[in-house]
Short mmCIF file of C-alpha atoms and ligand atoms in Angstrom, two decimals:
data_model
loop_
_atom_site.label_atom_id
_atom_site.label_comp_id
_atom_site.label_asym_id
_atom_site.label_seq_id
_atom_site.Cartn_x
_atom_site.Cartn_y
_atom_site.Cartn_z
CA UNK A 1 -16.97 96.52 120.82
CA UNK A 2 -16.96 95.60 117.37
CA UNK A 3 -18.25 91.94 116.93
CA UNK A 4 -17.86 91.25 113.05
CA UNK A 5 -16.22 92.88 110.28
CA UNK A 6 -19.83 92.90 108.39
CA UNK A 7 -23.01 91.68 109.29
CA UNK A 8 -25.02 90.44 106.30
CA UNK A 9 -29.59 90.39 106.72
CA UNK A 10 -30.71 87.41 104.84
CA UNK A 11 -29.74 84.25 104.18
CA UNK A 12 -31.05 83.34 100.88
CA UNK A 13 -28.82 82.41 97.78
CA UNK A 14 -27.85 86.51 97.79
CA UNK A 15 -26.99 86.75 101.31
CA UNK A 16 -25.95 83.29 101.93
CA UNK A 17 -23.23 83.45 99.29
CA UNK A 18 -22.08 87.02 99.99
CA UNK A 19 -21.64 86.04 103.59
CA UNK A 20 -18.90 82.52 102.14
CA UNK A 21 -17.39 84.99 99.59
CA UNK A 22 -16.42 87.54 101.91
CA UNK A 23 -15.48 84.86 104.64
CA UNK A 24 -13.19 83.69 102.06
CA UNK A 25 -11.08 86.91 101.21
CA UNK A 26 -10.72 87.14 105.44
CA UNK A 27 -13.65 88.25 106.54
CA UNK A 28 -14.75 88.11 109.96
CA UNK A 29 -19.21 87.92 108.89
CA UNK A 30 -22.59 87.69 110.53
CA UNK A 31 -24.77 86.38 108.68
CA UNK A 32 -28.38 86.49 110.20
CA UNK A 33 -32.11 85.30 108.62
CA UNK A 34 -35.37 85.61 110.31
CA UNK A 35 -36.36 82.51 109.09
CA UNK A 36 -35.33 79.22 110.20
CA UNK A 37 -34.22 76.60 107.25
CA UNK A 38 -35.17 74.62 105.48
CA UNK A 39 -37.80 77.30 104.47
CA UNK A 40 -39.95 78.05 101.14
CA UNK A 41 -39.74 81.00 98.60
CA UNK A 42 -42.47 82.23 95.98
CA UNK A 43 -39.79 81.73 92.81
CA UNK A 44 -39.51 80.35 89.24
CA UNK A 45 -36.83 78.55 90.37
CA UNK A 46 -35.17 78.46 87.00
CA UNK A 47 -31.26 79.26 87.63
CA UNK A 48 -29.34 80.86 84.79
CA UNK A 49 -26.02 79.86 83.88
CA UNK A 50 -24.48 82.73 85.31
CA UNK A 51 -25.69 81.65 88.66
CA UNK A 52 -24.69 77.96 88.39
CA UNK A 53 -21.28 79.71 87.51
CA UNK A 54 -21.19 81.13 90.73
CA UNK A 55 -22.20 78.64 92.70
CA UNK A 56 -19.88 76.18 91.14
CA UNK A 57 -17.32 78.43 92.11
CA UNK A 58 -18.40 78.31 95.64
CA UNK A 59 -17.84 74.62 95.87
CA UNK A 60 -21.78 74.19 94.89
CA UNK A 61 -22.35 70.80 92.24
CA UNK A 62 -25.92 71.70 91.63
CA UNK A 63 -25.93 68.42 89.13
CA UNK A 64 -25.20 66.47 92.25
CA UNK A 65 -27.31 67.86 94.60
CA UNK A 66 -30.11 66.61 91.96
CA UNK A 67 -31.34 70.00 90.49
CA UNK A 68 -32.17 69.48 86.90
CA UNK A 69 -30.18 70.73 83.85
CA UNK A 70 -32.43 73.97 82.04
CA UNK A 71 -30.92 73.71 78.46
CA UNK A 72 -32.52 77.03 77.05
CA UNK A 73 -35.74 78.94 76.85
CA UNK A 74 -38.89 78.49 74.77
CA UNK A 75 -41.39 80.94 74.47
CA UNK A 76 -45.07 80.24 72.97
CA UNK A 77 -48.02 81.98 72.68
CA UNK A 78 -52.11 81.02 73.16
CA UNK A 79 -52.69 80.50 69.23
CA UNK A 80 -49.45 77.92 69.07
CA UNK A 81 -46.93 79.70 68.00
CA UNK A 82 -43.76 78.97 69.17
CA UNK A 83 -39.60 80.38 69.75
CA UNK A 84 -36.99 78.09 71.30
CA UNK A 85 -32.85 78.62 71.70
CA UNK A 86 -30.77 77.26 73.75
CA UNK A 87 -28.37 78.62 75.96
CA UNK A 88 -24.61 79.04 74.66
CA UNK A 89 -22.74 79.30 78.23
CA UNK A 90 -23.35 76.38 79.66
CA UNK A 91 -26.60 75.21 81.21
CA UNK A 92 -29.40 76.70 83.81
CA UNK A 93 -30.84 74.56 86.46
CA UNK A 94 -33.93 74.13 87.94
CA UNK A 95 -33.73 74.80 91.88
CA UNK A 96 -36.34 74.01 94.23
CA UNK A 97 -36.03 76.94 96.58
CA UNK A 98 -36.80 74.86 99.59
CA UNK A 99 -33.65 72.47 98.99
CA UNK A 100 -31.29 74.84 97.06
CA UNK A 101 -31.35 77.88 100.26
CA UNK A 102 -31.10 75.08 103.39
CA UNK A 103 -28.13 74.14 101.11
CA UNK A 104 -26.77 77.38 100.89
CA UNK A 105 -27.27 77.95 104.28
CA UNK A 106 -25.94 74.61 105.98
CA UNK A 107 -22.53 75.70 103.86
CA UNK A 108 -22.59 79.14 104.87
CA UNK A 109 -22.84 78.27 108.13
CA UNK A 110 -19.64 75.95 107.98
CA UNK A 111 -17.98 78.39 106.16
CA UNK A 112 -14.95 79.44 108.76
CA UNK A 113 -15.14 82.75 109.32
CA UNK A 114 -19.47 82.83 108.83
CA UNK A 115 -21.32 83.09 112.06
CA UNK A 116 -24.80 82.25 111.23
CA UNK A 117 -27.61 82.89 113.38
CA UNK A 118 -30.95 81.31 111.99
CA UNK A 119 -34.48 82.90 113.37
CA UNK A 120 -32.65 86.41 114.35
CA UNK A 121 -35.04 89.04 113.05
CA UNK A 122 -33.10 92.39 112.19
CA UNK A 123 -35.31 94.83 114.29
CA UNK A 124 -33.67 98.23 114.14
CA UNK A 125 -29.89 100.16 113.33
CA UNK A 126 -28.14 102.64 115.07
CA UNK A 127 -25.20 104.39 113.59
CA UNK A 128 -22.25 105.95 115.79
CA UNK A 129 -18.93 107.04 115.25
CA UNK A 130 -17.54 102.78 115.73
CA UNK A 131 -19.56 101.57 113.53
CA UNK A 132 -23.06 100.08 112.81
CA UNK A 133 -25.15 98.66 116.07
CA UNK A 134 -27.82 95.84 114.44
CA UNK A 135 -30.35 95.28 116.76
CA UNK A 136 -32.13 91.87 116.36
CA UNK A 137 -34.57 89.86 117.77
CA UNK A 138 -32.08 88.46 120.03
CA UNK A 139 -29.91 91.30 121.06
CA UNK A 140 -27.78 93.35 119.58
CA UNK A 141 -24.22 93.48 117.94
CA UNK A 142 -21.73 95.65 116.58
CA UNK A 143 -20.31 95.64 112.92
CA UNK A 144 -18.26 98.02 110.49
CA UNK A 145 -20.27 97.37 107.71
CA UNK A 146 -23.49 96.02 106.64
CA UNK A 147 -25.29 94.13 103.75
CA UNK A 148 -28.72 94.44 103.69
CA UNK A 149 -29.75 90.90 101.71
CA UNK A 150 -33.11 90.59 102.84
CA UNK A 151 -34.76 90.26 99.99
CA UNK A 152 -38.28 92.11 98.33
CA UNK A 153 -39.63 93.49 101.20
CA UNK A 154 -36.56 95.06 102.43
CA UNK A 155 -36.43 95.39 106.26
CA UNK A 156 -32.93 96.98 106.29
CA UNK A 157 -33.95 99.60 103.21
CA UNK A 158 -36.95 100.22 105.18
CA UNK A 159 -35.39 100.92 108.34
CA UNK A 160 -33.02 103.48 106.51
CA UNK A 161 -35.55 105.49 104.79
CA UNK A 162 -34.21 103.96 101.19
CA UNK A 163 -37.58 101.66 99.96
CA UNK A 164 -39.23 102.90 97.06
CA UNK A 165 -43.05 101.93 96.71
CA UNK A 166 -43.71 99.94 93.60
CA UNK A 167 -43.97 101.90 90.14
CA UNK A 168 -45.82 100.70 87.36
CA UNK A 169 -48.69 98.36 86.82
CA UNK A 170 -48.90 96.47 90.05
CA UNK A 171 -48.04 92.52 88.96
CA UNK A 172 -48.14 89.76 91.21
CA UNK A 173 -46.91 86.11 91.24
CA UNK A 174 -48.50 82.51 91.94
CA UNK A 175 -46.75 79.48 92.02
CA UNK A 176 -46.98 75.72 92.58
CA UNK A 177 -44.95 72.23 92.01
CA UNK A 178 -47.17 69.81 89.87
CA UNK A 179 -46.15 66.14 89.47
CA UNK A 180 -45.10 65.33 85.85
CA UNK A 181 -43.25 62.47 84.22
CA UNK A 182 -42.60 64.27 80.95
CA UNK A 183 -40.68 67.26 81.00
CA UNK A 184 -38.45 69.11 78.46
CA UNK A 185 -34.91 70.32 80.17
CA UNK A 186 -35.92 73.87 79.02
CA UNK A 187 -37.74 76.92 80.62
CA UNK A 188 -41.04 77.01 78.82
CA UNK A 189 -42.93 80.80 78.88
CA UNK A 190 -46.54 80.66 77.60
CA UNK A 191 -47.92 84.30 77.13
CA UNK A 192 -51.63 83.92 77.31
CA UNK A 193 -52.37 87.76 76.89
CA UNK A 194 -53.49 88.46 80.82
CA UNK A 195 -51.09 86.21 82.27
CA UNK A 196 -48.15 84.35 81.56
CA UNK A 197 -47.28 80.71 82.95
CA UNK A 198 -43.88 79.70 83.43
CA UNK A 199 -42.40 76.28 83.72
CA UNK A 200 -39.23 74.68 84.83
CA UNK A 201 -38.59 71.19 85.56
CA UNK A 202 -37.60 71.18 89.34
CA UNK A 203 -37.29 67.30 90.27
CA UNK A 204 -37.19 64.18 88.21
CA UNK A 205 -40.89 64.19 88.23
CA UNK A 206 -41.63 67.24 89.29
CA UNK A 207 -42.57 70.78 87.67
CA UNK A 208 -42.52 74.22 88.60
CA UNK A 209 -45.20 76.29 87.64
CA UNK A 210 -45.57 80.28 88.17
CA UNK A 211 -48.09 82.10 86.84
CA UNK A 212 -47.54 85.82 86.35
CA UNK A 213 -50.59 88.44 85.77
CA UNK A 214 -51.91 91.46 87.93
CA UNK A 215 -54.09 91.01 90.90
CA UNK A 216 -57.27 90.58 88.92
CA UNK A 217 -55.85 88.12 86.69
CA UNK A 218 -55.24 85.67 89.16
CA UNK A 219 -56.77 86.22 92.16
CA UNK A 220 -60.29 86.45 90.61
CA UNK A 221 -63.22 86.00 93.13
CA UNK A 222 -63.53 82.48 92.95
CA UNK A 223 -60.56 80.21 94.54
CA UNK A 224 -57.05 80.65 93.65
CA UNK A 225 -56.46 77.31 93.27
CA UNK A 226 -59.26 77.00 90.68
CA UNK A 227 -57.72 79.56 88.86
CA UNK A 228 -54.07 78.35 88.82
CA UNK A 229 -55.56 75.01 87.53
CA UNK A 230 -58.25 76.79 84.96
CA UNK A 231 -54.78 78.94 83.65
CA UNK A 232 -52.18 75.82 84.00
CA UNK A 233 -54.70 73.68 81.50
CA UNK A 234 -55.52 76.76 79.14
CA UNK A 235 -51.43 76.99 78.77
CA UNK A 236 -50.53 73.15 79.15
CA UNK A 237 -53.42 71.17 78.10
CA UNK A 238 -51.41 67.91 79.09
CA UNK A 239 -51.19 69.31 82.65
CA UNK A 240 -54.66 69.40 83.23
CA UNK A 241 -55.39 67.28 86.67
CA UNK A 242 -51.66 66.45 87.41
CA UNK A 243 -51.23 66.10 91.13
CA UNK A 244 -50.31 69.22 92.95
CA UNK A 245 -46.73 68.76 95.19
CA UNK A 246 -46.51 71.52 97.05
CA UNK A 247 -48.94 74.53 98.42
CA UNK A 248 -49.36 77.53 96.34
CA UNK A 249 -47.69 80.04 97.00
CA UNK A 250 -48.24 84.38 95.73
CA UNK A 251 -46.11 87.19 95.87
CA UNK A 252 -45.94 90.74 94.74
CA UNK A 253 -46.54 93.09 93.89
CA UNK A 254 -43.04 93.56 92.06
CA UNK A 255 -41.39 96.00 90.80
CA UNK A 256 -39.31 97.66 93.80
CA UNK A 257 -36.29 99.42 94.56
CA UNK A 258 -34.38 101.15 97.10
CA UNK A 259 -32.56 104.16 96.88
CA UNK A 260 -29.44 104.47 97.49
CA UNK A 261 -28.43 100.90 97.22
CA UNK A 262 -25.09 101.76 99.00
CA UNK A 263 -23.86 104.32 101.35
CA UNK A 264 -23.06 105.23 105.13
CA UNK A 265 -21.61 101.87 105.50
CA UNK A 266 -24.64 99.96 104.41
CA UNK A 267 -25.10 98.37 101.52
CA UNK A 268 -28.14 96.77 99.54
CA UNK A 269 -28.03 93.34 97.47
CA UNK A 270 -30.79 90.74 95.86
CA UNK A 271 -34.43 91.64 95.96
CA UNK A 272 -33.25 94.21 98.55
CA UNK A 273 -31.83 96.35 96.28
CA UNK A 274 -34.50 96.09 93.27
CA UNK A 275 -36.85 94.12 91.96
CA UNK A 276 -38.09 94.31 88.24
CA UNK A 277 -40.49 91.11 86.64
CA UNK A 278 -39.74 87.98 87.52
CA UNK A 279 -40.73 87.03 83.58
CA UNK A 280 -36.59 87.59 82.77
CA UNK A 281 -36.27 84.64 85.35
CA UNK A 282 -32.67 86.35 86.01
CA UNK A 283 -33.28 87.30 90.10
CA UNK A 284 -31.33 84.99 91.49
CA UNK A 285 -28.73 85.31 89.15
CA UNK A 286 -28.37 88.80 88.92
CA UNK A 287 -28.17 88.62 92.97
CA UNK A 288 -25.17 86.49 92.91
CA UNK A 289 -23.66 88.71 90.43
CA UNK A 290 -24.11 91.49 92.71
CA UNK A 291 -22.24 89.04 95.59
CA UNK A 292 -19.64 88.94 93.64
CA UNK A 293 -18.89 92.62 92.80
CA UNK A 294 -19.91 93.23 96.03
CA UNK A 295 -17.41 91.01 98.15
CA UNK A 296 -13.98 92.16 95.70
CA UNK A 297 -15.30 95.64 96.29
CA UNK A 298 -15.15 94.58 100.31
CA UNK A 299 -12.28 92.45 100.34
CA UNK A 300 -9.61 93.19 103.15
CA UNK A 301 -6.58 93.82 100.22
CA UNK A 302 -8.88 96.35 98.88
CA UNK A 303 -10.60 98.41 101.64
CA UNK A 304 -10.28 99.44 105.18
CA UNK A 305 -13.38 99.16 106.55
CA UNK A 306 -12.52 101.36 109.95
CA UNK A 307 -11.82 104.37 106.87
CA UNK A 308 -15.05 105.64 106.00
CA UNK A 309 -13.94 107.73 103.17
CA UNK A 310 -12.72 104.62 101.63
CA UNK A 311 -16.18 103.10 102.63
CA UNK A 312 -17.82 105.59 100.66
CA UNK A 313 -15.25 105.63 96.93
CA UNK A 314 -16.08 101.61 97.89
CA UNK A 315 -20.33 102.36 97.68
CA UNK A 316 -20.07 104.33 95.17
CA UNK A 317 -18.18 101.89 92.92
CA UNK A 318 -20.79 99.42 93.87
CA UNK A 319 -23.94 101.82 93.13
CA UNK A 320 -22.26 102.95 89.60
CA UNK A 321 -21.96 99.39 88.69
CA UNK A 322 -25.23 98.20 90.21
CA UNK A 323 -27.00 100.91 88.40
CA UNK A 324 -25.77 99.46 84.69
CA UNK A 325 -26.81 95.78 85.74
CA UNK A 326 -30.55 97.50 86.81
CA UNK A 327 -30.98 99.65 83.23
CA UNK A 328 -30.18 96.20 81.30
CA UNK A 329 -32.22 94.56 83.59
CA UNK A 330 -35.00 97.29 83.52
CA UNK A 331 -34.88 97.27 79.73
CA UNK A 332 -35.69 93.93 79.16
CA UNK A 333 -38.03 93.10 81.59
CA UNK A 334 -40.34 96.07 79.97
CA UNK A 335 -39.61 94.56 76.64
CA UNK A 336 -40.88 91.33 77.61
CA UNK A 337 -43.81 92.84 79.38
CA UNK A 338 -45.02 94.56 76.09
CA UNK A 339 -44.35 91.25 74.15
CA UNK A 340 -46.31 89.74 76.71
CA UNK A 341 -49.47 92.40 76.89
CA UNK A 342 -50.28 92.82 72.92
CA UNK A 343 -50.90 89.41 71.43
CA UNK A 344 -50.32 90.82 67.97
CA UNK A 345 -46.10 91.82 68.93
CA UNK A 346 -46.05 88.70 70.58
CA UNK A 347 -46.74 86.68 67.78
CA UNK A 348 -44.77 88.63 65.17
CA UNK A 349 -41.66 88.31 67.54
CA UNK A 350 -42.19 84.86 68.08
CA UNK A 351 -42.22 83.91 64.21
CA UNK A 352 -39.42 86.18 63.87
CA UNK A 353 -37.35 84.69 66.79
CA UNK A 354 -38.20 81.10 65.53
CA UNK A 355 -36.51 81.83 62.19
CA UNK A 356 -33.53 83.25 63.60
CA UNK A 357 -32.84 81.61 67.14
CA UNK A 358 -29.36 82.73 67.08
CA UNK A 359 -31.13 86.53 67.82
CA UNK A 360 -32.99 84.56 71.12
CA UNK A 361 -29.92 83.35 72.38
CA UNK A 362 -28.26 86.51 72.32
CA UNK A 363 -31.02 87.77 74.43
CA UNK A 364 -30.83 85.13 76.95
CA UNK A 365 -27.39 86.27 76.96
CA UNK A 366 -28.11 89.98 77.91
CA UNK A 367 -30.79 88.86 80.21
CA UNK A 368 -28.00 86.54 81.77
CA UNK A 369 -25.52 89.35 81.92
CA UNK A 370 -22.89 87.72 79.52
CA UNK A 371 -23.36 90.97 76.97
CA UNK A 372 -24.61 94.11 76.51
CA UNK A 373 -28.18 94.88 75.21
CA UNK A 374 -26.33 97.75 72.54
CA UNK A 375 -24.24 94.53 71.37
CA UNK A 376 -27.65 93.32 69.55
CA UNK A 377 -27.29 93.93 66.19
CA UNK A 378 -30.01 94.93 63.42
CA UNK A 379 -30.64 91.25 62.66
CA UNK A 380 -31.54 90.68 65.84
CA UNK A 381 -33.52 93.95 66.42
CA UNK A 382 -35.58 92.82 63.01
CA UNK A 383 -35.94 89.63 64.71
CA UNK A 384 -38.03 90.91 67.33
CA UNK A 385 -40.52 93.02 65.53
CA UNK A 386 -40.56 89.76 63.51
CA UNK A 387 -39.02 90.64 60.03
C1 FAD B 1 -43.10 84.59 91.18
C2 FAD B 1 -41.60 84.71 91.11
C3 FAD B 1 -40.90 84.02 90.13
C4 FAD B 1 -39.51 84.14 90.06
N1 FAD B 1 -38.81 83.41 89.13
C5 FAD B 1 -37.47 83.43 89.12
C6 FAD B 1 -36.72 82.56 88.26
O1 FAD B 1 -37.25 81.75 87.53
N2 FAD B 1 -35.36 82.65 88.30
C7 FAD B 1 -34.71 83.51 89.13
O2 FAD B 1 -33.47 83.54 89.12
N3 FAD B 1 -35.39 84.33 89.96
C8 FAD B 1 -36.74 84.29 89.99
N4 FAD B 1 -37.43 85.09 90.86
C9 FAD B 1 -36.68 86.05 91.69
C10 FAD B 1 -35.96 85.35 92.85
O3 FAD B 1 -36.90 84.65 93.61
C11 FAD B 1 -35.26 86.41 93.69
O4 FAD B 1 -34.58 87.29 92.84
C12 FAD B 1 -34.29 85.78 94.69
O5 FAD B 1 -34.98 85.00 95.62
C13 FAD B 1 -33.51 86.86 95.41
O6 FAD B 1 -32.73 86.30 96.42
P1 FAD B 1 -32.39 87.13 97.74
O7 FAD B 1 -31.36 86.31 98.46
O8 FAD B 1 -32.10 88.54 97.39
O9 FAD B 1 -33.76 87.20 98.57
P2 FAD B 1 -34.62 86.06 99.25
O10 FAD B 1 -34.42 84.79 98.56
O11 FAD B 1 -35.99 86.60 99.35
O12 FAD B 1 -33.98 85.92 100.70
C14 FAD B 1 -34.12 86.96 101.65
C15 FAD B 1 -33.92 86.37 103.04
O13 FAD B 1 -33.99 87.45 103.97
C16 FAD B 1 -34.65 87.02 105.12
N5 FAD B 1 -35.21 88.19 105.83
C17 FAD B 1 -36.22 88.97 105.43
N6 FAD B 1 -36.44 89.94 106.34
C18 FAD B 1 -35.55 89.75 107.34
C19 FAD B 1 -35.29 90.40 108.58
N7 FAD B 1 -35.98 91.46 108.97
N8 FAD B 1 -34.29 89.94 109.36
C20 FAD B 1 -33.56 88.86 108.97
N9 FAD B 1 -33.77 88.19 107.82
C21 FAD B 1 -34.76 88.63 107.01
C22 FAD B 1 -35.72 86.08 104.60
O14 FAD B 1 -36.17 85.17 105.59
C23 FAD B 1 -35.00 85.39 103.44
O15 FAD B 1 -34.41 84.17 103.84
C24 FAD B 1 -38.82 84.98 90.97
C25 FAD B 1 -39.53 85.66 91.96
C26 FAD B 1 -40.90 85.53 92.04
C27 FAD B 1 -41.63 86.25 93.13
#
């Protein structure tokens, strides 16, 4: 017996609004999480403007719900040098992770259409001739199709033989909420040559702080927490001693992805699917761009989901497309890495970018998917190697 159209693993902002978008176009959707909500995420937790997009879209007022407005991105390095631009579409937010995915949830769940099952681990798949058979934690049920959402660790890419070890220079994440009266509305990236701290304003008073670095950088021998305040008041000197709000959480290493991210009826979204560098801060974003392409691509008007040839011209739309978003995303993620690595690029692209902010905007543009990274022109490519 076939219990839902799709069954969707993970309800985080990927998952959570992949399960209301296809509920929406008629979808009959499972939507299952191991976790119960509210619960916490390692993140940056600064939202780009494509993301608010899409949550607006979904009913979501994030400047309601409190989040504060992100107005654009400055980037500094150790020796005080500084780029800043703003965004053109419209503004990010900052999202505590906590708040923003029990909100995402709570409306998936009343969603008509969404059956949500909170603290259902997906356990194993089996794959017959009906359809999919997800066995979970507590029992089992039957789909057509299946979204694996289930973010960097993968349990559904791992159960099909599609995760991909990390590649590259192992990197890892730290991050923690510090209280703080005075905050710009901006994204602030420090690159301090090892490690990189990243700030967003999460709460009226309240900051987000991730630092970024390999394993050595910040888990040195000594505490962690020494560390993340040693780095936090080496970066923001007016931080130093600021209460802490929240626990620290890592995470990492990144760098991930599965292969293929669709086929045989399943099909990968979010962290799932890939993970590059966090330092973009475009994850969530990108994931809910993914949603989208992902639920027209599964909408009832355009596919048959008892027709597997259909499923399979409908996976291979959806890897051809995800593949473009990865490159772009792939692309700059390593340039930001080597910006980030050799103090002396850093600093030449930052005075560059600081006399022409125009160029940084267009990259927060590529980074936020609004434009392509070949629509940078030669200004902005001189720019960046600072002439
Ligand atoms: C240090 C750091 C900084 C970052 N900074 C930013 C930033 O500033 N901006 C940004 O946009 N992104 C940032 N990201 C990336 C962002 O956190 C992710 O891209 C985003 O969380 C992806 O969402 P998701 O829904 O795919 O996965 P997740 O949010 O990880 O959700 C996956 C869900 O799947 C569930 N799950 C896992 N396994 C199972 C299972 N077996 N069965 C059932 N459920 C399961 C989990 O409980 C979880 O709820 C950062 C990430 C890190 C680590």
């Amino acid at each position: 017996m076939i219990d839902a159209d799709l069954v969707v693993i993970g309800a985080g902002p990927v998952g959570a609004a992949l399960a209301m978008l296809l509920a929406r176009s008629g979808r009959r959707v499972t939507l299952l999480d191991r976790a119960t909500f509210p619960r916490d995420k390692a993140c940056g937790e600064g939202l780009l403007p494509s993301g608010v997009r899409v949550l607006r879209d979904l009913g979501l007022d994030l400047a309601q719900l409190g989040f504060p407005a992100l107005r654009g991105v400055r980037y500094r390095s150790a020796g005080g040098r500084s780029a800043a631009a703003p965004f053109r579409n419209g503004c990010g937010r900052g999202v505590r992770r906590v708040t923003l995915d029990a909100v995402l949830a709570e409306r998936a769940a009343a969603t008509p259409g969404v059956h949500f099952h909170p603290g259902c681990p997906l356990v194993a798949i089996a794959r017959d001739r009906r359809g999919i058979e997800v066995r979970t934690g507590l029992g089992s049920l039957w789909a057509r199709a299946l979204v694996g959402a289930d973010g960097l660790r993968s349990t559904t890419a791992r159960l099909l033989g599609r995760a991909r070890p990390p590649r590259g220079p192992a990197r890892y994440g730290v991050v923690g909420h510090l209280a703080c009266d005075r905050m710009p509305p901006e994204v602030v990236v420090t690159l301090l040559g090892e490690v990189e701290v990243y700030t967003a304003p999460t709460g009226r008073d309240e900051l987000l702080v991730a630092l970024l670095g390999s394993r050595k950088a910040l888990f040195p021998d000594g505490g962690v927490l020494d560390r993340f305040r040693a780095v936090v008041e080496r970066a923001h000197p007016e931080l130093a001693g600021a209460p802490l709000r929240s626990r620290l959480r890592g995470a990492g290493p990144f760098r991930v992805r599965a292969r293929p991210v669709a086929g045989e009826g399943v099909f990968l979204a979010g962290d799932a699917a890939g993970f590059t560098d966090p330092l973009t801060g475009d994850g969530i974003a990108a994931g809910l761009a993914q949603a989208e392409v992902l639920a027209g691509l599964l909408a009832p008007e355009r596919l048959d989901l008892a027709d597997p040839r259909q499923l399979a011209r409908a996976a291979l739309r959806y890897r051809s497309w995800w593949g473009r978003q990865w490159r772009r995303r792939r692309l700059l993620a390593g340039l930001a890495l080597r910006l980030g690595r050799s103090t002396a690029l850093a600093h030449r692209a930052l005075d560059g970018l600081a006399r022409r902010p125009e160029s940084l905007t267009a990259l927060l543009e590529v980074d936020d998917g609004g434009r392509a990274l070949t629509s940078l022109g030669p200004r902005d490519w001189a720019a960046l190697v600072g002439l």
